[in-house]
Amino acid sequence: MGKKILDSKALYVVLSIAIAVVMWFYVTSMDGNQASKPIRNITITFSGEEQLESNGLMIAGDAPSANITVKAKPAVLAQLTDKTVELVVDVATIERAGDYTLAYTVKLPSNISASQVQIINEGTGNVSFTVAEYRQREIELRGKFEGTTAEGYLAGDQEDFVFSPNKITISGQAELVNQVSYAEVVVTGENLSENVRGDFPYRFIGASGDVIDNLDVECSVATVHTTFPILATADIPLKVELVAGGGVSLDQVTCTLSQESLTVAGSKTAVEAIQSEGSIVLGTIDLGTVHDGDVITFDIALTDELTNISGVTQVTATLDLDDSLKSKTVEVTNIDCISPPDGWAAKALTQMVEVEVRGSQELLDAVTPDKIRVVADLKDINQAAGQYTVTANVYLDSVGTRDQIDVVGRDYKIVVSLYRA
């Protein structure tokens, strides 16, 4: 029993000491006893920056900081830190760039009144800072490819880059903003065979072409969605289609092209489509309109999906006719007009047309002027009295086919007179 009482007394002693300590802290925090403490490295807050920017100005560099000492009751003092106390400088009245030293005001937490705290400034109570000219401008975006492509593929050109947005806006200190010539997106990758798409960072390039690192400006976006084409390539044969005629069969002519093939680039789909066609057809030559040694020029036309990377834009076709082919000129007087408009009549004023005929010597010997007719079809002639030069068709009556013997040329003309019937 005695030991239990003794243990109870020891407990009472401990409790009494704890209660005394708590009461002491309470009394000292609530009575008039004040303490002081320094608050260091409080970042200055600037008010009126919107007005400053409207004047084309801004605070240059990092915001300065200051130290203060505060004196208050312990309970109040505990709430005052560099995070809860603000030092505010009003810059709304500044109208030009330069160095300034202005006084700051102390802003306490909303639950603490100024009467509860005594502010003891360390130093003058002023802070120095620099105001610089402010500028905002749009910057052009450019792309640069620094990767490699797989065999049979070609990277696009610089102008093939597509950006979204297509420009960025930077703002900040004018002398820094003015250093930027353009922003550059760099695309990399090894053995690429597909178009590149994705969000890429960019870097600033100065007027001299050098990269500008760590430029202290604000940017409208951190990355730019970039698309860059990786094109498939292929060599495609070139071809001219020949149509027999003029007494020339397909096995009696040799057509030599100045360029046998063309290298093209485009999407996989577009390149595979042109490969499946087997060749690029430059055009058609009617053998009834040409002579031995003629050189005909063709422009190379591609679909919008393909790019000509050979650099050749025209191809010539040189025609060599078989030496067995002969020709002669026949003076034809059998000239007629057909199908004049209703109410009109016509007659040919041209009395003779020289017609070239080509074929084997045996068939040519059988051709006489009476076997050739020159006929002008007037169904589309202007319905007004007068004389007109019109195109005429030439017909050859022969036992041979057109690729054995035929008229050479398709542009025979005669003069006709049109009059009221």
Tab-separated table of C-alpha atoms in Angstrom:
chain	number	residue	atom	x	y	z
A	1	MET	CA	0.000	0.000	0.000
A	2	GLY	CA	2.786	2.407	0.942
A	3	LYS	CA	4.545	1.799	-2.365
A	4	LYS	CA	1.379	2.646	-4.347
A	5	ILE	CA	1.058	5.951	-2.514
A	6	LEU	CA	4.710	6.683	-3.187
A	7	ASP	CA	4.216	5.948	-6.895
A	8	SER	CA	1.189	8.263	-6.952
A	9	LYS	CA	3.210	11.097	-5.431
A	10	ALA	CA	5.885	10.751	-8.136
A	11	LEU	CA	3.216	10.944	-10.821
A	12	TYR	CA	1.775	14.076	-9.258
A	13	VAL	CA	5.206	15.704	-9.284
A	14	VAL	CA	5.686	15.035	-13.020
A	15	LEU	CA	2.228	16.302	-13.890
A	16	SER	CA	2.739	19.422	-11.816
A	17	ILE	CA	5.969	20.271	-13.621
A	18	ALA	CA	4.367	19.749	-17.061
A	19	ILE	CA	1.384	21.925	-16.186
A	20	ALA	CA	3.705	24.620	-14.867
A	21	VAL	CA	5.706	24.662	-18.090
A	22	VAL	CA	2.566	24.893	-20.234
A	23	MET	CA	1.198	27.691	-18.084
A	24	TRP	CA	4.494	29.528	-18.329
A	25	PHE	CA	4.453	29.415	-22.118
A	26	TYR	CA	0.843	30.522	-22.198
A	27	VAL	CA	1.424	33.425	-19.831
A	28	THR	CA	4.533	34.611	-21.638
A	29	SER	CA	2.786	34.460	-25.006
A	30	MET	CA	-0.239	36.379	-23.847
A	31	ASP	CA	1.370	38.999	-21.685
A	32	GLY	CA	3.117	42.118	-22.939
A	33	ASN	CA	6.563	40.587	-23.246
A	34	GLN	CA	7.773	41.029	-26.890
A	35	ALA	CA	10.652	39.475	-28.743
A	36	SER	CA	12.339	40.325	-32.034
A	37	LYS	CA	13.669	38.234	-34.906
A	38	PRO	CA	15.189	38.929	-38.320
A	39	ILE	CA	13.435	37.796	-41.528
A	40	ARG	CA	15.926	37.480	-44.340
A	41	ASN	CA	15.791	37.295	-48.145
A	42	ILE	CA	12.217	38.440	-48.594
A	43	THR	CA	11.655	38.702	-52.355
A	44	ILE	CA	10.336	42.112	-53.378
A	45	THR	CA	6.839	42.121	-54.860
A	46	PHE	CA	6.169	44.820	-57.465
A	47	SER	CA	2.702	46.305	-57.767
A	48	GLY	CA	1.562	48.258	-60.832
A	49	GLU	CA	3.428	46.060	-63.326
A	50	GLU	CA	0.472	46.123	-65.727
A	51	GLN	CA	0.718	49.901	-65.910
A	52	LEU	CA	4.463	49.553	-66.338
A	53	GLU	CA	3.997	47.199	-69.299
A	54	SER	CA	1.432	49.543	-70.851
A	55	ASN	CA	4.219	52.137	-70.862
A	56	GLY	CA	6.435	49.683	-72.751
A	57	LEU	CA	8.542	48.920	-69.673
A	58	MET	CA	9.343	45.974	-67.412
A	59	ILE	CA	11.415	45.009	-64.386
A	60	ALA	CA	14.752	43.693	-65.635
A	61	GLY	CA	16.396	40.643	-64.129
A	62	ASP	CA	15.386	38.744	-61.010
A	63	ALA	CA	13.372	40.512	-58.342
A	64	PRO	CA	15.636	41.867	-55.551
A	65	SER	CA	15.241	40.877	-51.904
A	66	ALA	CA	15.581	42.647	-48.550
A	67	ASN	CA	15.920	41.839	-44.854
A	68	ILE	CA	13.821	43.198	-42.009
A	69	THR	CA	13.591	42.646	-38.269
A	70	VAL	CA	10.189	42.384	-36.616
A	71	LYS	CA	9.228	42.693	-32.953
A	72	ALA	CA	6.027	41.194	-31.577
A	73	LYS	CA	4.612	38.860	-28.996
A	74	PRO	CA	5.856	35.301	-29.402
A	75	ALA	CA	2.491	34.009	-30.700
A	76	VAL	CA	2.499	36.681	-33.422
A	77	LEU	CA	6.186	36.380	-34.102
A	78	ALA	CA	5.800	32.698	-34.880
A	79	GLN	CA	3.538	33.555	-37.848
A	80	LEU	CA	5.968	35.971	-39.473
A	81	THR	CA	8.309	34.377	-42.050
A	82	ASP	CA	9.776	35.218	-45.453
A	83	LYS	CA	6.762	33.388	-46.959
A	84	THR	CA	4.043	35.281	-45.045
A	85	VAL	CA	5.512	38.777	-45.038
A	86	GLU	CA	5.598	40.735	-48.310
A	87	LEU	CA	7.729	43.734	-49.202
A	88	VAL	CA	5.883	45.704	-51.887
A	89	VAL	CA	7.248	48.384	-54.241
A	90	ASP	CA	4.781	50.384	-56.360
A	91	VAL	CA	6.102	50.919	-59.921
A	92	ALA	CA	2.896	52.205	-61.554
A	93	THR	CA	4.203	55.761	-61.853
A	94	ILE	CA	7.477	54.888	-63.608
A	95	GLU	CA	7.453	56.108	-67.210
A	96	ARG	CA	10.964	55.491	-68.523
A	97	ALA	CA	13.726	52.916	-68.398
A	98	GLY	CA	16.536	53.309	-65.895
A	99	ASP	CA	17.871	52.399	-62.455
A	100	TYR	CA	15.590	53.150	-59.508
A	101	THR	CA	15.789	53.063	-55.719
A	102	LEU	CA	12.371	53.140	-54.050
A	103	ALA	CA	11.012	52.472	-50.591
A	104	TYR	CA	9.064	49.327	-49.950
A	105	THR	CA	6.047	48.827	-47.732
A	106	VAL	CA	5.606	45.834	-45.464
A	107	LYS	CA	2.484	43.746	-45.983
A	108	LEU	CA	1.614	41.487	-43.032
A	109	PRO	CA	-0.578	38.370	-43.058
A	110	SER	CA	-4.284	39.220	-43.151
A	111	ASN	CA	-4.857	37.926	-39.602
A	112	ILE	CA	-2.206	40.198	-38.075
A	113	SER	CA	-2.679	43.955	-37.713
A	114	ALA	CA	0.079	46.541	-37.956
A	115	SER	CA	-0.456	47.432	-34.276
A	116	GLN	CA	0.701	43.967	-33.263
A	117	VAL	CA	4.070	44.233	-34.985
A	118	GLN	CA	6.946	46.682	-34.873
A	119	ILE	CA	9.016	46.772	-38.091
A	120	ILE	CA	12.718	47.410	-37.705
A	121	ASN	CA	14.280	47.970	-41.148
A	122	GLU	CA	17.768	46.758	-41.755
A	123	GLY	CA	19.329	49.569	-43.747
A	124	THR	CA	17.461	52.395	-45.480
A	125	GLY	CA	14.153	50.612	-46.122
A	126	ASN	CA	14.725	51.097	-49.839
A	127	VAL	CA	15.456	48.639	-52.632
A	128	SER	CA	17.274	49.172	-55.945
A	129	PHE	CA	16.187	47.665	-59.258
A	130	THR	CA	16.354	48.271	-63.002
A	131	VAL	CA	13.483	49.114	-65.344
A	132	ALA	CA	14.090	48.200	-68.989
A	133	GLU	CA	12.208	48.635	-72.250
A	134	TYR	CA	9.648	45.866	-72.850
A	135	ARG	CA	8.998	44.292	-76.242
A	136	GLN	CA	6.762	41.563	-77.600
A	137	ARG	CA	7.138	40.183	-81.126
A	138	GLU	CA	6.308	37.214	-83.321
A	139	ILE	CA	9.221	34.997	-84.328
A	140	GLU	CA	9.455	32.960	-87.532
A	141	LEU	CA	9.903	29.212	-87.153
A	142	ARG	CA	12.358	27.279	-89.294
A	143	GLY	CA	13.276	23.622	-89.383
A	144	LYS	CA	16.568	21.783	-89.638
A	145	PHE	CA	17.027	18.080	-90.328
A	146	GLU	CA	20.079	16.519	-88.679
A	147	GLY	CA	19.167	12.847	-89.045
A	148	THR	CA	19.627	10.152	-91.679
A	149	THR	CA	17.202	8.334	-93.965
A	150	ALA	CA	16.964	4.690	-94.917
A	151	GLU	CA	18.175	3.569	-98.341
A	152	GLY	CA	15.713	4.617	-101.028
A	153	TYR	CA	14.354	7.511	-98.981
A	154	LEU	CA	14.946	11.232	-99.087
A	155	ALA	CA	14.472	13.893	-96.428
A	156	GLY	CA	12.334	16.849	-97.440
A	157	ASP	CA	13.628	20.390	-97.883
A	158	GLN	CA	13.623	23.109	-95.257
A	159	GLU	CA	10.485	24.619	-96.746
A	160	ASP	CA	8.701	21.282	-96.280
A	161	PHE	CA	8.543	21.705	-92.497
A	162	VAL	CA	5.016	22.351	-91.218
A	163	PHE	CA	4.587	23.909	-87.776
A	164	SER	CA	1.617	24.435	-85.491
A	165	PRO	CA	1.579	27.199	-84.461
A	166	ASN	CA	3.514	28.526	-87.448
A	167	LYS	CA	5.006	31.339	-85.350
A	168	ILE	CA	5.789	31.880	-81.695
A	169	THR	CA	5.547	35.025	-79.610
A	170	ILE	CA	8.369	36.063	-77.311
A	171	SER	CA	8.342	38.940	-74.861
A	172	GLY	CA	10.650	40.485	-72.338
A	173	GLN	CA	13.497	42.918	-72.117
A	174	ALA	CA	13.761	44.628	-75.513
A	175	GLU	CA	17.523	44.223	-75.837
A	176	LEU	CA	17.113	40.468	-75.320
A	177	VAL	CA	14.080	40.059	-77.585
A	178	ASN	CA	15.883	41.982	-80.342
A	179	GLN	CA	18.720	39.448	-80.370
A	180	VAL	CA	16.472	36.761	-81.869
A	181	SER	CA	16.360	36.392	-85.649
A	182	TYR	CA	14.219	33.226	-85.738
A	183	ALA	CA	13.434	30.062	-83.804
A	184	GLU	CA	14.713	26.724	-85.079
A	185	VAL	CA	13.257	23.240	-84.620
A	186	VAL	CA	15.827	20.467	-85.030
A	187	VAL	CA	14.592	17.050	-86.188
A	188	THR	CA	16.867	14.054	-85.692
A	189	GLY	CA	16.640	10.300	-86.182
A	190	GLU	CA	18.481	7.446	-87.863
A	191	ASN	CA	17.450	5.435	-90.950
A	192	LEU	CA	14.098	7.174	-91.171
A	193	SER	CA	11.526	5.873	-93.646
A	194	GLU	CA	8.374	7.517	-92.304
A	195	ASN	CA	7.252	11.118	-92.010
A	196	VAL	CA	8.265	12.762	-88.751
A	197	ARG	CA	5.447	14.081	-86.550
A	198	GLY	CA	5.548	15.245	-82.941
A	199	ASP	CA	6.002	18.053	-80.458
A	200	PHE	CA	9.535	19.415	-80.569
A	201	PRO	CA	11.406	22.056	-78.565
A	202	TYR	CA	13.041	24.931	-80.384
A	203	ARG	CA	16.104	27.102	-80.001
A	204	PHE	CA	16.732	30.759	-80.709
A	205	ILE	CA	19.043	31.793	-83.544
A	206	GLY	CA	20.669	35.229	-83.695
A	207	ALA	CA	21.354	37.439	-86.705
A	208	SER	CA	24.815	35.865	-87.142
A	209	GLY	CA	23.327	32.364	-87.270
A	210	ASP	CA	24.616	31.351	-83.842
A	211	VAL	CA	22.468	29.592	-81.245
A	212	ILE	CA	21.431	31.838	-78.331
A	213	ASP	CA	21.411	29.886	-75.081
A	214	ASN	CA	19.636	30.724	-71.815
A	215	LEU	CA	17.824	33.788	-73.137
A	216	ASP	CA	15.668	35.290	-70.383
A	217	VAL	CA	12.430	35.887	-72.311
A	218	GLU	CA	8.850	34.668	-72.033
A	219	CYS	CA	7.590	32.357	-74.817
A	220	SER	CA	4.013	31.719	-75.938
A	221	VAL	CA	4.634	27.950	-76.193
A	222	ALA	CA	7.308	25.577	-74.942
A	223	THR	CA	7.100	23.123	-77.875
A	224	VAL	CA	5.915	23.224	-81.485
A	225	HIS	CA	3.992	20.455	-83.266
A	226	THR	CA	6.191	19.647	-86.230
A	227	THR	CA	5.638	17.616	-89.386
A	228	PHE	CA	8.522	16.813	-91.734
A	229	PRO	CA	8.312	14.537	-94.790
A	230	ILE	CA	10.550	11.549	-95.418
A	231	LEU	CA	10.005	10.731	-99.088
A	232	ALA	CA	10.284	7.457	-100.954
A	233	THR	CA	12.327	7.616	-104.185
A	234	ALA	CA	12.420	5.549	-107.375
A	235	ASP	CA	13.838	5.601	-110.914
A	236	ILE	CA	10.941	5.438	-113.375
A	237	PRO	CA	11.458	4.667	-117.104
A	238	LEU	CA	10.332	7.323	-119.593
A	239	LYS	CA	8.287	6.415	-122.633
A	240	VAL	CA	6.774	7.937	-125.772
A	241	GLU	CA	3.816	6.196	-127.369
A	242	LEU	CA	3.950	5.883	-131.177
A	243	VAL	CA	0.924	5.640	-133.462
A	244	ALA	CA	1.486	4.023	-136.856
A	245	GLY	CA	0.582	6.152	-139.857
A	246	GLY	CA	2.020	8.173	-142.692
A	247	GLY	CA	3.165	4.931	-144.302
A	248	VAL	CA	5.293	4.047	-141.251
A	249	SER	CA	4.727	0.955	-139.138
A	250	LEU	CA	6.016	0.709	-135.565
A	251	ASP	CA	8.837	-1.622	-136.597
A	252	GLN	CA	10.053	0.922	-139.158
A	253	VAL	CA	10.954	3.636	-136.651
A	254	THR	CA	13.474	4.033	-133.861
A	255	CYS	CA	12.635	6.578	-131.168
A	256	THR	CA	15.610	7.664	-129.037
A	257	LEU	CA	14.970	9.658	-125.859
A	258	SER	CA	17.524	12.095	-124.447
A	259	GLN	CA	16.644	10.812	-120.960
A	260	GLU	CA	15.723	7.196	-120.413
A	261	SER	CA	14.464	7.473	-116.831
A	262	LEU	CA	13.531	9.966	-114.163
A	263	THR	CA	14.114	9.869	-110.414
A	264	VAL	CA	11.017	10.893	-108.488
A	265	ALA	CA	10.221	11.347	-104.819
A	266	GLY	CA	6.943	11.330	-102.948
A	267	SER	CA	4.895	9.460	-100.427
A	268	LYS	CA	5.183	5.679	-100.404
A	269	THR	CA	1.698	5.441	-101.897
A	270	ALA	CA	2.426	7.864	-104.738
A	271	VAL	CA	5.757	6.259	-105.632
A	272	GLU	CA	4.323	2.738	-105.552
A	273	ALA	CA	1.474	3.896	-107.810
A	274	ILE	CA	3.821	5.273	-110.490
A	275	GLN	CA	6.003	2.157	-110.227
A	276	SER	CA	2.957	-0.036	-110.829
A	277	GLU	CA	2.292	1.844	-114.092
A	278	GLY	CA	5.718	0.771	-115.326
A	279	SER	CA	6.729	4.067	-116.905
A	280	ILE	CA	6.001	7.755	-117.302
A	281	VAL	CA	4.374	8.406	-120.680
A	282	LEU	CA	5.665	11.720	-122.001
A	283	GLY	CA	3.209	11.917	-124.877
A	284	THR	CA	2.120	10.448	-128.193
A	285	ILE	CA	3.686	10.816	-131.634
A	286	ASP	CA	1.554	10.275	-134.730
A	287	LEU	CA	4.032	8.879	-137.246
A	288	GLY	CA	1.906	10.349	-139.988
A	289	THR	CA	3.077	13.825	-138.954
A	290	VAL	CA	6.858	13.325	-138.772
A	291	HIS	CA	9.887	12.891	-141.003
A	292	ASP	CA	13.139	11.066	-140.625
A	293	GLY	CA	15.433	12.840	-138.136
A	294	ASP	CA	12.703	14.932	-136.524
A	295	VAL	CA	13.371	15.913	-132.903
A	296	ILE	CA	10.307	16.437	-130.725
A	297	THR	CA	10.486	17.989	-127.261
A	298	PHE	CA	8.253	16.879	-124.393
A	299	ASP	CA	7.750	18.553	-121.038
A	300	ILE	CA	7.873	16.195	-118.067
A	301	ALA	CA	4.580	16.404	-116.190
A	302	LEU	CA	4.110	14.758	-112.799
A	303	THR	CA	1.181	14.635	-110.417
A	304	ASP	CA	1.224	16.970	-107.432
A	305	GLU	CA	2.086	14.010	-105.192
A	306	LEU	CA	5.452	13.484	-106.913
A	307	THR	CA	8.603	15.594	-107.109
A	308	ASN	CA	11.116	15.476	-109.951
A	309	ILE	CA	14.480	15.205	-108.202
A	310	SER	CA	16.487	14.504	-111.375
A	311	GLY	CA	16.235	18.155	-112.316
A	312	VAL	CA	15.425	17.357	-115.955
A	313	THR	CA	12.259	19.144	-117.048
A	314	GLN	CA	12.227	18.327	-120.785
A	315	VAL	CA	13.054	15.274	-122.877
A	316	THR	CA	13.684	15.147	-126.618
A	317	ALA	CA	12.620	12.272	-128.848
A	318	THR	CA	14.675	11.744	-132.025
A	319	LEU	CA	12.983	9.720	-134.768
A	320	ASP	CA	14.885	7.563	-137.246
A	321	LEU	CA	12.751	6.084	-140.054
A	322	ASP	CA	13.650	2.951	-141.968
A	323	ASP	CA	15.680	3.597	-145.109
A	324	SER	CA	13.247	1.507	-147.155
A	325	LEU	CA	10.597	4.209	-146.827
A	326	LYS	CA	10.224	6.564	-149.767
A	327	SER	CA	8.054	9.605	-150.372
A	328	LYS	CA	6.841	11.735	-153.221
A	329	THR	CA	4.827	14.904	-153.662
A	330	VAL	CA	1.606	14.777	-155.661
A	331	GLU	CA	-0.171	17.828	-157.071
A	332	VAL	CA	-3.814	17.255	-156.192
A	333	THR	CA	-6.630	19.124	-157.921
A	334	ASN	CA	-9.509	17.021	-156.632
A	335	ILE	CA	-10.626	19.571	-153.996
A	336	ASP	CA	-14.110	19.777	-152.531
A	337	CYS	CA	-16.180	21.444	-149.753
A	338	ILE	CA	-18.834	19.600	-147.779
A	339	SER	CA	-21.459	20.364	-145.118
A	340	PRO	CA	-21.860	24.135	-145.435
A	341	PRO	CA	-24.395	25.608	-142.949
A	342	ASP	CA	-28.054	25.629	-143.965
A	343	GLY	CA	-28.778	28.472	-146.380
A	344	TRP	CA	-25.147	28.795	-147.409
A	345	ALA	CA	-23.060	27.503	-150.301
A	346	ALA	CA	-19.302	27.284	-150.692
A	347	LYS	CA	-16.648	26.681	-153.290
A	348	ALA	CA	-12.945	26.046	-153.053
A	349	LEU	CA	-10.798	28.899	-154.288
A	350	THR	CA	-7.642	26.820	-153.946
A	351	GLN	CA	-7.128	24.968	-157.229
A	352	MET	CA	-4.189	22.728	-156.351
A	353	VAL	CA	-2.663	21.285	-153.178
A	354	GLU	CA	0.728	19.608	-152.947
A	355	VAL	CA	0.337	16.422	-150.911
A	356	GLU	CA	3.228	14.318	-149.613
A	357	VAL	CA	2.737	10.565	-149.733
A	358	ARG	CA	5.087	8.054	-148.109
A	359	GLY	CA	5.448	4.272	-148.303
A	360	SER	CA	7.243	1.537	-150.182
A	361	GLN	CA	8.415	2.365	-153.675
A	362	GLU	CA	6.075	-0.222	-155.174
A	363	LEU	CA	2.973	1.311	-153.584
A	364	LEU	CA	4.097	4.865	-154.343
A	365	ASP	CA	4.403	4.064	-158.037
A	366	ALA	CA	0.715	3.163	-158.068
A	367	VAL	CA	-0.375	6.522	-156.640
A	368	THR	CA	-1.765	9.018	-159.135
A	369	PRO	CA	-3.370	12.438	-158.472
A	370	ASP	CA	-6.849	11.116	-159.112
A	371	LYS	CA	-6.478	8.737	-156.139
A	372	ILE	CA	-6.107	11.611	-153.678
A	373	ARG	CA	-8.957	13.820	-152.506
A	374	VAL	CA	-8.769	17.043	-150.484
A	375	VAL	CA	-12.000	17.684	-148.575
A	376	ALA	CA	-12.896	20.638	-146.332
A	377	ASP	CA	-15.736	20.104	-143.836
A	378	LEU	CA	-17.506	23.465	-143.316
A	379	LYS	CA	-20.080	22.516	-140.672
A	380	ASP	CA	-18.419	24.764	-138.086
A	381	ILE	CA	-17.482	27.675	-140.358
A	382	ASN	CA	-18.442	31.223	-139.425
A	383	GLN	CA	-21.845	31.992	-140.967
A	384	ALA	CA	-20.944	35.187	-142.750
A	385	ALA	CA	-20.202	35.747	-146.401
A	386	GLY	CA	-16.514	35.899	-147.199
A	387	GLN	CA	-13.353	33.995	-147.871
A	388	TYR	CA	-11.857	31.689	-145.228
A	389	THR	CA	-8.739	29.582	-144.781
A	390	VAL	CA	-9.829	26.209	-143.453
A	391	THR	CA	-8.209	22.892	-142.597
A	392	ALA	CA	-8.830	20.114	-145.094
A	393	ASN	CA	-8.651	16.359	-144.752
A	394	VAL	CA	-6.676	14.413	-147.337
A	395	TYR	CA	-7.879	10.970	-148.400
A	396	LEU	CA	-5.732	8.446	-150.250
A	397	ASP	CA	-7.364	5.624	-152.191
A	398	SER	CA	-4.795	2.821	-152.099
A	399	VAL	CA	-4.600	-0.908	-151.666
A	400	GLY	CA	-2.149	-0.466	-148.790
A	401	THR	CA	-2.921	0.233	-145.146
A	402	ARG	CA	-1.939	3.455	-143.365
A	403	ASP	CA	1.232	1.917	-141.998
A	404	GLN	CA	2.201	0.827	-145.527
A	405	ILE	CA	1.380	3.956	-147.514
A	406	ASP	CA	-0.255	7.156	-146.364
A	407	VAL	CA	-0.389	10.908	-146.587
A	408	VAL	CA	2.266	12.665	-144.524
A	409	GLY	CA	1.002	15.594	-142.462
A	410	ARG	CA	-2.303	16.533	-140.911
A	411	ASP	CA	-2.312	20.282	-141.458
A	412	TYR	CA	-3.343	20.828	-145.056
A	413	LYS	CA	-5.302	24.036	-145.681
A	414	ILE	CA	-7.336	25.533	-148.501
A	415	VAL	CA	-9.162	28.810	-149.077
A	416	VAL	CA	-12.937	28.690	-149.584
A	417	SER	CA	-15.596	31.242	-150.410
A	418	LEU	CA	-18.858	31.193	-148.431
A	419	TYR	CA	-21.985	32.820	-149.876
A	420	ARG	CA	-25.738	32.720	-149.560
A	421	ALA	CA	-27.312	29.792	-151.383
